[in-house]
PDB file of C-alpha atoms and ligand atoms in Angstrom:
ATOM      1  CA  UNK Q   1      14.082  -6.882 -14.329  1.00 63.00           C
ATOM      2  CA  UNK Q   2      10.393  -6.018 -13.688  1.00 82.00           C
ATOM      3  CA  UNK Q   3       7.412  -7.134 -12.413  1.00 87.00           C
ATOM      4  CA  UNK Q   4       8.099 -10.805 -12.045  1.00 92.00           C
ATOM      5  CA  UNK Q   5      11.684 -10.345 -10.461  1.00 91.00           C
ATOM      6  CA  UNK Q   6       9.748  -8.052  -7.896  1.00 94.00           C
ATOM      7  CA  UNK Q   7       7.264 -10.612  -7.338  1.00 96.00           C
ATOM      8  CA  UNK Q   8      10.041 -13.177  -6.842  1.00 95.00           C
ATOM      9  CA  UNK Q   9      12.004 -10.948  -4.278  1.00 96.00           C
ATOM     10  CA  UNK Q  10       8.817 -10.567  -2.212  1.00 97.00           C
ATOM     11  CA  UNK Q  11       7.963 -14.438  -2.572  1.00 97.00           C
ATOM     12  CA  UNK Q  12      11.324 -15.111  -1.138  1.00 96.00           C
ATOM     13  CA  UNK Q  13      10.938 -12.544   1.614  1.00 96.00           C
ATOM     14  CA  UNK Q  14       7.410 -13.432   2.633  1.00 97.00           C
ATOM     15  CA  UNK Q  15       7.996 -15.784   5.687  1.00 96.00           C
ATOM     16  CA  UNK Q  16      10.660 -13.537   7.131  1.00 96.00           C
ATOM     17  CA  UNK Q  17       8.376 -10.441   6.582  1.00 96.00           C
ATOM     18  CA  UNK Q  18       5.549 -12.414   8.529  1.00 96.00           C
ATOM     19  CA  UNK Q  19       7.944 -12.832  11.267  1.00 97.00           C
ATOM     20  CA  UNK Q  20       9.254  -9.215  11.552  1.00 96.00           C
ATOM     21  CA  UNK Q  21       7.741  -6.909  13.973  1.00 96.00           C
ATOM     22  CA  UNK Q  22       5.990  -3.726  13.177  1.00 95.00           C
ATOM     23  CA  UNK Q  23       8.796  -1.109  13.785  1.00 92.00           C
ATOM     24  CA  UNK Q  24       6.551   1.553  15.231  1.00 96.00           C
ATOM     25  CA  UNK Q  25       3.490  -0.063  16.777  1.00 97.00           C
ATOM     26  CA  UNK Q  26       2.008   3.188  17.997  1.00 97.00           C
ATOM     27  CA  UNK Q  27       2.324   5.025  14.769  1.00 97.00           C
ATOM     28  CA  UNK Q  28       0.814   1.966  12.944  1.00 98.00           C
ATOM     29  CA  UNK Q  29      -2.358   1.903  15.208  1.00 98.00           C
ATOM     30  CA  UNK Q  30      -2.765   5.571  14.483  1.00 98.00           C
ATOM     31  CA  UNK Q  31      -2.748   4.780  10.765  1.00 98.00           C
ATOM     32  CA  UNK Q  32      -5.425   1.867  11.282  1.00 98.00           C
ATOM     33  CA  UNK Q  33      -7.393   4.227  13.486  1.00 98.00           C
ATOM     34  CA  UNK Q  34      -7.452   7.127  11.137  1.00 98.00           C
ATOM     35  CA  UNK Q  35      -8.268   4.655   8.018  1.00 98.00           C
ATOM     36  CA  UNK Q  36     -11.083   3.216  10.135  1.00 98.00           C
ATOM     37  CA  UNK Q  37     -12.665   6.536  10.548  1.00 98.00           C
ATOM     38  CA  UNK Q  38     -12.419   7.180   6.846  1.00 98.00           C
ATOM     39  CA  UNK Q  39     -14.177   4.096   5.684  1.00 98.00           C
ATOM     40  CA  UNK Q  40     -18.044   3.623   5.634  1.00 98.00           C
ATOM     41  CA  UNK Q  41     -20.075   0.469   6.556  1.00 98.00           C
ATOM     42  CA  UNK Q  42     -21.169   0.219   3.012  1.00 98.00           C
ATOM     43  CA  UNK Q  43     -17.852   0.730   1.253  1.00 98.00           C
ATOM     44  CA  UNK Q  44     -16.297  -1.464  -1.248  1.00 98.00           C
ATOM     45  CA  UNK Q  45     -12.443  -1.474  -0.529  1.00 98.00           C
ATOM     46  CA  UNK Q  46      -9.262  -2.500  -2.608  1.00 98.00           C
ATOM     47  CA  UNK Q  47      -6.170  -2.893  -0.698  1.00 98.00           C
ATOM     48  CA  UNK Q  48      -2.907  -2.838  -3.050  1.00 98.00           C
ATOM     49  CA  UNK Q  49       0.349  -4.413  -1.896  1.00 98.00           C
ATOM     50  CA  UNK Q  50      -1.275  -5.852   1.145  1.00 98.00           C
ATOM     51  CA  UNK Q  51       1.557  -8.110   2.158  1.00 98.00           C
ATOM     52  CA  UNK Q  52       0.599 -10.608   4.568  1.00 98.00           C
ATOM     53  CA  UNK Q  53      -2.822  -9.020   5.204  1.00 98.00           C
ATOM     54  CA  UNK Q  54      -2.126  -7.491   8.821  1.00 98.00           C
ATOM     55  CA  UNK Q  55      -4.283  -4.459   7.955  1.00 98.00           C
ATOM     56  CA  UNK Q  56      -6.863  -6.044   5.990  1.00 98.00           C
ATOM     57  CA  UNK Q  57      -7.709  -8.526   8.744  1.00 98.00           C
ATOM     58  CA  UNK Q  58      -7.824  -5.327  11.182  1.00 98.00           C
ATOM     59  CA  UNK Q  59     -10.318  -3.248   8.676  1.00 98.00           C
ATOM     60  CA  UNK Q  60     -12.179  -5.812   6.705  1.00 98.00           C
ATOM     61  CA  UNK Q  61     -14.979  -6.184   9.094  1.00 98.00           C
ATOM     62  CA  UNK Q  62     -15.917  -2.684   8.998  1.00 98.00           C
ATOM     63  CA  UNK Q  63     -16.935  -2.540   5.463  1.00 98.00           C
ATOM     64  CA  UNK Q  64     -19.088  -4.175   2.946  1.00 98.00           C
ATOM     65  CA  UNK Q  65     -16.386  -5.863   0.801  1.00 98.00           C
ATOM     66  CA  UNK Q  66     -12.677  -5.786   1.137  1.00 98.00           C
ATOM     67  CA  UNK Q  67     -10.507  -6.979  -1.621  1.00 98.00           C
ATOM     68  CA  UNK Q  68      -6.889  -7.369  -0.517  1.00 98.00           C
ATOM     69  CA  UNK Q  69      -4.233  -7.750  -3.031  1.00 98.00           C
ATOM     70  CA  UNK Q  70      -0.474  -8.387  -3.506  1.00 98.00           C
ATOM     71  CA  UNK Q  71       1.848  -9.048  -6.591  1.00 98.00           C
ATOM     72  CA  UNK Q  72       3.529 -11.848  -4.446  1.00 98.00           C
ATOM     73  CA  UNK Q  73       1.756 -15.433  -3.987  1.00 98.00           C
ATOM     74  CA  UNK Q  74       3.950 -15.949  -1.143  1.00 98.00           C
ATOM     75  CA  UNK Q  75       2.421 -13.137   0.671  1.00 98.00           C
ATOM     76  CA  UNK Q  76      -0.958 -13.856  -0.312  1.00 98.00           C
ATOM     77  CA  UNK Q  77      -0.534 -17.596   0.770  1.00 98.00           C
ATOM     78  CA  UNK Q  78       0.360 -16.443   4.265  1.00 98.00           C
ATOM     79  CA  UNK Q  79      -2.570 -13.921   4.154  1.00 98.00           C
ATOM     80  CA  UNK Q  80      -4.955 -16.948   3.255  1.00 98.00           C
ATOM     81  CA  UNK Q  81      -3.554 -18.874   6.246  1.00 98.00           C
ATOM     82  CA  UNK Q  82      -4.200 -16.085   8.753  1.00 98.00           C
ATOM     83  CA  UNK Q  83      -7.948 -15.540   7.227  1.00 98.00           C
ATOM     84  CA  UNK Q  84      -8.455 -19.179   7.465  1.00 98.00           C
ATOM     85  CA  UNK Q  85      -7.682 -19.120  11.113  1.00 97.00           C
ATOM     86  CA  UNK Q  86      -9.805 -15.671  11.516  1.00 95.00           C
ATOM     87  CA  UNK Q  87     -12.361 -15.797   9.041  1.00 97.00           C
ATOM     88  CA  UNK Q  88     -14.017 -12.679   7.825  1.00 98.00           C
ATOM     89  CA  UNK Q  89     -17.035 -13.048   5.489  1.00 98.00           C
ATOM     90  CA  UNK Q  90     -16.428  -9.613   3.565  1.00 98.00           C
ATOM     91  CA  UNK Q  91     -12.577 -10.256   3.028  1.00 98.00           C
ATOM     92  CA  UNK Q  92     -10.904 -11.869   0.203  1.00 98.00           C
ATOM     93  CA  UNK Q  93      -7.187 -12.088  -0.787  1.00 98.00           C
ATOM     94  CA  UNK Q  94      -6.078 -12.137  -4.367  1.00 97.00           C
ATOM     95  CA  UNK Q  95      -2.542 -12.079  -6.114  1.00 97.00           C
ATOM     96  CA  UNK Q  96      -2.855  -9.174  -8.468  1.00 97.00           C
ATOM     97  CA  UNK Q  97      -1.355  -5.834  -9.277  1.00 98.00           C
ATOM     98  CA  UNK Q  98      -3.446  -2.601  -9.694  1.00 98.00           C
ATOM     99  CA  UNK Q  99      -2.983  -3.034 -13.595  1.00 96.00           C
ATOM    100  CA  UNK Q 100      -4.464  -6.752 -13.354  1.00 95.00           C
ATOM    101  CA  UNK Q 101      -7.579  -5.985 -11.348  1.00 95.00           C
ATOM    102  CA  UNK Q 102     -10.461  -6.645 -13.769  1.00 89.00           C
ATOM    103  CA  UNK Q 103     -12.367  -3.563 -14.648  1.00 84.00           C
ATOM    104  CA  UNK Q 104     -15.870  -5.212 -13.987  1.00 89.00           C
ATOM    105  CA  UNK Q 105     -14.275  -5.704 -10.131  1.00 93.00           C
ATOM    106  CA  UNK Q 106     -14.588  -1.740 -10.018  1.00 91.00           C
ATOM    107  CA  UNK Q 107     -15.470   0.839  -8.888  1.00 97.00           C
ATOM    108  CA  UNK Q 108     -14.326   0.925  -5.369  1.00 98.00           C
ATOM    109  CA  UNK Q 109     -15.097   3.430  -2.809  1.00 98.00           C
ATOM    110  CA  UNK Q 110     -11.559   3.495  -1.336  1.00 98.00           C
ATOM    111  CA  UNK Q 111      -8.192   2.113  -2.548  1.00 98.00           C
ATOM    112  CA  UNK Q 112      -5.611   1.790   0.161  1.00 99.00           C
ATOM    113  CA  UNK Q 113      -1.763   1.342  -0.241  1.00 98.00           C
ATOM    114  CA  UNK Q 114       0.612   1.130   2.760  1.00 98.00           C
ATOM    115  CA  UNK Q 115       4.168   0.921   2.041  1.00 98.00           C
ATOM    116  CA  UNK Q 116       3.582   0.243  -1.227  1.00 98.00           C
ATOM    117  CA  UNK Q 117       3.564   3.096  -3.666  1.00 98.00           C
ATOM    118  CA  UNK Q 118       7.495   3.446  -3.506  1.00 98.00           C
ATOM    119  CA  UNK Q 119       7.645  -0.155  -4.934  1.00 98.00           C
ATOM    120  CA  UNK Q 120       5.933   0.278  -8.147  1.00 98.00           C
ATOM    121  CA  UNK Q 121       7.686   0.641 -11.444  1.00 97.00           C
ATOM    122  CA  UNK Q 122       5.643   3.348 -13.070  1.00 97.00           C
ATOM    123  CA  UNK Q 123       4.413   5.629 -10.264  1.00 98.00           C
ATOM    124  CA  UNK Q 124       2.483   7.958 -12.620  1.00 98.00           C
ATOM    125  CA  UNK Q 125       0.786   5.005 -14.474  1.00 98.00           C
ATOM    126  CA  UNK Q 126      -0.443   3.143 -11.311  1.00 98.00           C
ATOM    127  CA  UNK Q 127      -2.016   6.071  -9.975  1.00 98.00           C
ATOM    128  CA  UNK Q 128      -3.931   6.853 -13.298  1.00 98.00           C
ATOM    129  CA  UNK Q 129      -4.877   2.912 -12.919  1.00 98.00           C
ATOM    130  CA  UNK Q 130      -5.882   3.709  -9.100  1.00 98.00           C
ATOM    131  CA  UNK Q 131      -8.083   6.716 -10.284  1.00 98.00           C
ATOM    132  CA  UNK Q 132      -9.923   4.466 -12.827  1.00 97.00           C
ATOM    133  CA  UNK Q 133     -10.732   1.993 -10.234  1.00 98.00           C
ATOM    134  CA  UNK Q 134     -12.217   4.384  -7.879  1.00 98.00           C
ATOM    135  CA  UNK Q 135     -15.588   5.656  -7.984  1.00 98.00           C
ATOM    136  CA  UNK Q 136     -16.234   9.423  -8.172  1.00 96.00           C
ATOM    137  CA  UNK Q 137     -15.293  11.057  -5.060  1.00 98.00           C
ATOM    138  CA  UNK Q 138     -13.721   7.640  -3.935  1.00 98.00           C
ATOM    139  CA  UNK Q 139     -10.624   7.954  -1.422  1.00 98.00           C
ATOM    140  CA  UNK Q 140      -7.206   6.797  -2.184  1.00 99.00           C
ATOM    141  CA  UNK Q 141      -5.124   6.535   1.090  1.00 99.00           C
ATOM    142  CA  UNK Q 142      -1.505   5.877   0.909  1.00 98.00           C
ATOM    143  CA  UNK Q 143       1.312   5.661   3.323  1.00 98.00           C
ATOM    144  CA  UNK Q 144       4.549   4.897   1.941  1.00 98.00           C
ATOM    145  CA  UNK Q 145       8.383   5.692   2.423  1.00 97.00           C
ATOM    146  CA  UNK Q 146       9.660   8.633   0.426  1.00 97.00           C
ATOM    147  CA  UNK Q 147      13.241   7.503  -0.125  1.00 96.00           C
ATOM    148  CA  UNK Q 148      14.027  10.993  -1.695  1.00 96.00           C
ATOM    149  CA  UNK Q 149      13.500  12.448   1.638  1.00 96.00           C
ATOM    150  CA  UNK Q 150      15.839   9.962   3.532  1.00 95.00           C
ATOM    151  CA  UNK Q 151      19.556   9.785   4.268  1.00 93.00           C
ATOM    152  CA  UNK Q 152      21.324  10.018   0.834  1.00 92.00           C
ATOM    153  CA  UNK Q 153      23.731   7.139   1.987  1.00 92.00           C
ATOM    154  CA  UNK Q 154      20.583   4.886   1.828  1.00 89.00           C
ATOM    155  CA  UNK Q 155      19.878   5.860  -1.762  1.00 88.00           C
ATOM    156  CA  UNK Q 156      23.543   5.277  -2.765  1.00 91.00           C
ATOM    157  CA  UNK Q 157      23.378   1.620  -0.910  1.00 93.00           C
ATOM    158  CA  UNK Q 158      20.153   0.614  -2.782  1.00 93.00           C
ATOM    159  CA  UNK Q 159      21.481  -0.201  -6.026  1.00 91.00           C
ATOM    160  CA  UNK Q 160      24.246  -2.521  -4.990  1.00 94.00           C
ATOM    161  CA  UNK Q 161      21.852  -4.293  -2.499  1.00 95.00           C
ATOM    162  CA  UNK Q 162      19.323  -4.759  -5.137  1.00 92.00           C
ATOM    163  CA  UNK Q 163      22.027  -6.223  -7.521  1.00 92.00           C
ATOM    164  CA  UNK Q 164      22.740  -8.909  -4.781  1.00 93.00           C
ATOM    165  CA  UNK Q 165      18.940  -9.567  -4.102  1.00 92.00           C
ATOM    166  CA  UNK Q 166      18.813  -8.174  -0.573  1.00 93.00           C
ATOM    167  CA  UNK Q 167      16.675  -5.098  -1.449  1.00 94.00           C
ATOM    168  CA  UNK Q 168      13.671  -4.500  -3.691  1.00 95.00           C
ATOM    169  CA  UNK Q 169      13.261  -2.172  -6.447  1.00 94.00           C
ATOM    170  CA  UNK Q 170      12.501   1.081  -4.795  1.00 95.00           C
ATOM    171  CA  UNK Q 171      11.412   4.450  -6.483  1.00 96.00           C
ATOM    172  CA  UNK Q 172      13.333   7.620  -5.268  1.00 96.00           C
ATOM    173  CA  UNK Q 173      10.816  10.463  -4.823  1.00 97.00           C
ATOM    174  CA  UNK Q 174      10.101  13.062  -2.211  1.00 98.00           C
ATOM    175  CA  UNK Q 175       6.987  13.603  -0.452  1.00 98.00           C
ATOM    176  CA  UNK Q 176       6.262  16.748  -2.409  1.00 98.00           C
ATOM    177  CA  UNK Q 177       6.868  14.807  -5.832  1.00 98.00           C
ATOM    178  CA  UNK Q 178       4.717  12.295  -4.676  1.00 98.00           C
ATOM    179  CA  UNK Q 179       1.866  14.631  -3.876  1.00 98.00           C
ATOM    180  CA  UNK Q 180       2.168  16.375  -7.449  1.00 98.00           C
ATOM    181  CA  UNK Q 181       1.865  12.934  -9.101  1.00 98.00           C
ATOM    182  CA  UNK Q 182      -1.346  12.026  -7.069  1.00 98.00           C
ATOM    183  CA  UNK Q 183      -2.869  15.607  -7.937  1.00 98.00           C
ATOM    184  CA  UNK Q 184      -1.658  15.020 -11.509  1.00 98.00           C
ATOM    185  CA  UNK Q 185      -3.589  11.696 -11.735  1.00 98.00           C
ATOM    186  CA  UNK Q 186      -6.784  13.399 -10.943  1.00 98.00           C
ATOM    187  CA  UNK Q 187      -7.048  13.591  -7.265  1.00 98.00           C
ATOM    188  CA  UNK Q 188      -7.632  16.325  -4.502  1.00 98.00           C
ATOM    189  CA  UNK Q 189      -5.387  16.147  -1.400  1.00 98.00           C
ATOM    190  CA  UNK Q 190      -7.636  16.062   1.655  1.00 98.00           C
ATOM    191  CA  UNK Q 191      -4.829  15.465   4.302  1.00 98.00           C
ATOM    192  CA  UNK Q 192      -1.035  14.978   4.660  1.00 98.00           C
ATOM    193  CA  UNK Q 193      -0.315  13.687   8.197  1.00 98.00           C
ATOM    194  CA  UNK Q 194       2.697  12.195  10.119  1.00 97.00           C
ATOM    195  CA  UNK Q 195       1.602   9.137  12.150  1.00 98.00           C
ATOM    196  CA  UNK Q 196       5.091   8.127  13.552  1.00 97.00           C
ATOM    197  CA  UNK Q 197       5.675   8.198  17.141  1.00 97.00           C
ATOM    198  CA  UNK Q 198       9.407   7.655  16.933  1.00 92.00           C
ATOM    199  CA  UNK Q 199      12.237   9.118  14.669  1.00 88.00           C
ATOM    200  CA  UNK Q 200      11.942  11.200  11.442  1.00 89.00           C
ATOM    201  CA  UNK Q 201       8.600  10.513   9.617  1.00 92.00           C
ATOM    202  CA  UNK Q 202       9.566  10.049   5.961  1.00 96.00           C
ATOM    203  CA  UNK Q 203       6.316   8.199   5.322  1.00 97.00           C
ATOM    204  CA  UNK Q 204       3.335  10.691   5.006  1.00 98.00           C
ATOM    205  CA  UNK Q 205       0.060   9.498   5.393  1.00 98.00           C
ATOM    206  CA  UNK Q 206      -2.099  10.918   2.432  1.00 98.00           C
ATOM    207  CA  UNK Q 207      -5.685  11.008   1.992  1.00 99.00           C
ATOM    208  CA  UNK Q 208      -6.691  11.841  -1.691  1.00 99.00           C
ATOM    209  CA  UNK Q 209     -10.322  12.205  -3.312  1.00 98.00           C
ATOM    210  CA  UNK Q 210     -10.851  11.448  -6.886  1.00 98.00           C
ATOM    211  CA  UNK Q 211     -12.409  14.468  -8.468  1.00 97.00           C
TER     212      UNK Q 211
HETATM  213  C1  SAM V 301       6.792  -3.525   2.451  1.00 77.81           C
HETATM  214  S1  SAM V 301       5.726  -4.504   2.048  1.00 77.81           S
HETATM  215  C2  SAM V 301       4.260  -4.020   2.760  1.00 77.81           C
HETATM  216  C3  SAM V 301       2.958  -4.689   2.897  1.00 77.81           C
HETATM  217  C4  SAM V 301       1.977  -4.233   3.970  1.00 77.81           C
HETATM  218  N1  SAM V 301       1.093  -3.499   2.908  1.00 77.81           N
HETATM  219  C5  SAM V 301       2.272  -3.498   4.946  1.00 77.81           C
HETATM  220  O1  SAM V 301       2.239  -2.396   5.200  1.00 77.81           O
HETATM  221  O2  SAM V 301       2.681  -4.463   6.024  1.00 77.81           O
HETATM  222  C6  SAM V 301       5.298  -4.298   0.311  1.00 77.81           C
HETATM  223  C7  SAM V 301       4.477  -5.236  -0.488  1.00 77.81           C
HETATM  224  O3  SAM V 301       3.902  -4.720  -1.614  1.00 77.81           O
HETATM  225  C8  SAM V 301       4.071  -5.901  -2.544  1.00 77.81           C
HETATM  226  N2  SAM V 301       4.514  -5.327  -4.046  1.00 77.81           N
HETATM  227  C9  SAM V 301       5.541  -4.974  -4.414  1.00 77.81           C
HETATM  228  N3  SAM V 301       5.393  -4.398  -5.683  1.00 77.81           N
HETATM  229  C10 SAM V 301       4.017  -4.390  -5.874  1.00 77.81           C
HETATM  230  C11 SAM V 301       3.160  -4.147  -7.077  1.00 77.81           C
HETATM  231  N4  SAM V 301       3.786  -3.532  -8.224  1.00 77.81           N
HETATM  232  N5  SAM V 301       1.927  -4.429  -6.907  1.00 77.81           N
HETATM  233  C12 SAM V 301       1.333  -4.912  -5.846  1.00 77.81           C
HETATM  234  N6  SAM V 301       2.061  -5.294  -5.005  1.00 77.81           N
HETATM  235  C13 SAM V 301       3.276  -4.944  -5.021  1.00 77.81           C
HETATM  236  C14 SAM V 301       5.068  -6.847  -2.109  1.00 77.81           C
HETATM  237  O4  SAM V 301       4.827  -8.227  -2.495  1.00 77.81           O
HETATM  238  C15 SAM V 301       4.914  -6.627  -0.617  1.00 77.81           C
HETATM  239  O5  SAM V 301       3.988  -7.614   0.105  1.00 77.81           O
END
């Protein structure tokens, strides 16, 4: 079990994921607006775990270059279909993980990961990789579920659901631990925000800056 089985899970889920509605549209709009305000028109941006490209298609025209990536070729195929229907010259989609981004593609001014970090197998290693892909003082922006802060019953349900192929791999960490890991990878934390407009927010929006 590893990256290729994760990619297969998301490939299988991609059409259904594309059809599913955003659970908190107003919260999502806050995230898009806040992120847009943090990006500058001359920026080179990398998005990791971009899924079907919804956020990339919202943000890419505001920056110089926007490379949106995902481990799943199924997700990227759907993103490219959407991009063909709504072309944005600064945007490119590519099937890739943080580890597979060629060093010559870097440095980026900002790296974005939405609903992504809880899915990586080696959180400290991926954060170091992200750090390496950023320019000095570049921004890393994340909003991801912190399963360790959620209902313990969910944590118990995850392994059997994973075993029968109906749930993906998910790391179990709390927001406090995630922030410690981001700091340990060489970042200053600039902001930790809650963007949800309903329910308890276990998906902190974190803005970090490479030292
Ligand atoms: C829950 S979806 C989120 C998609 C999108 N960012 C959003 O917020 O709608 C998670 C995405 O992360 C991708 N993913 C999972 N593990 C990954 C990894 N190690 N590297 C890159 N992408 C990954 C999946 O293929 C999937 O498209």
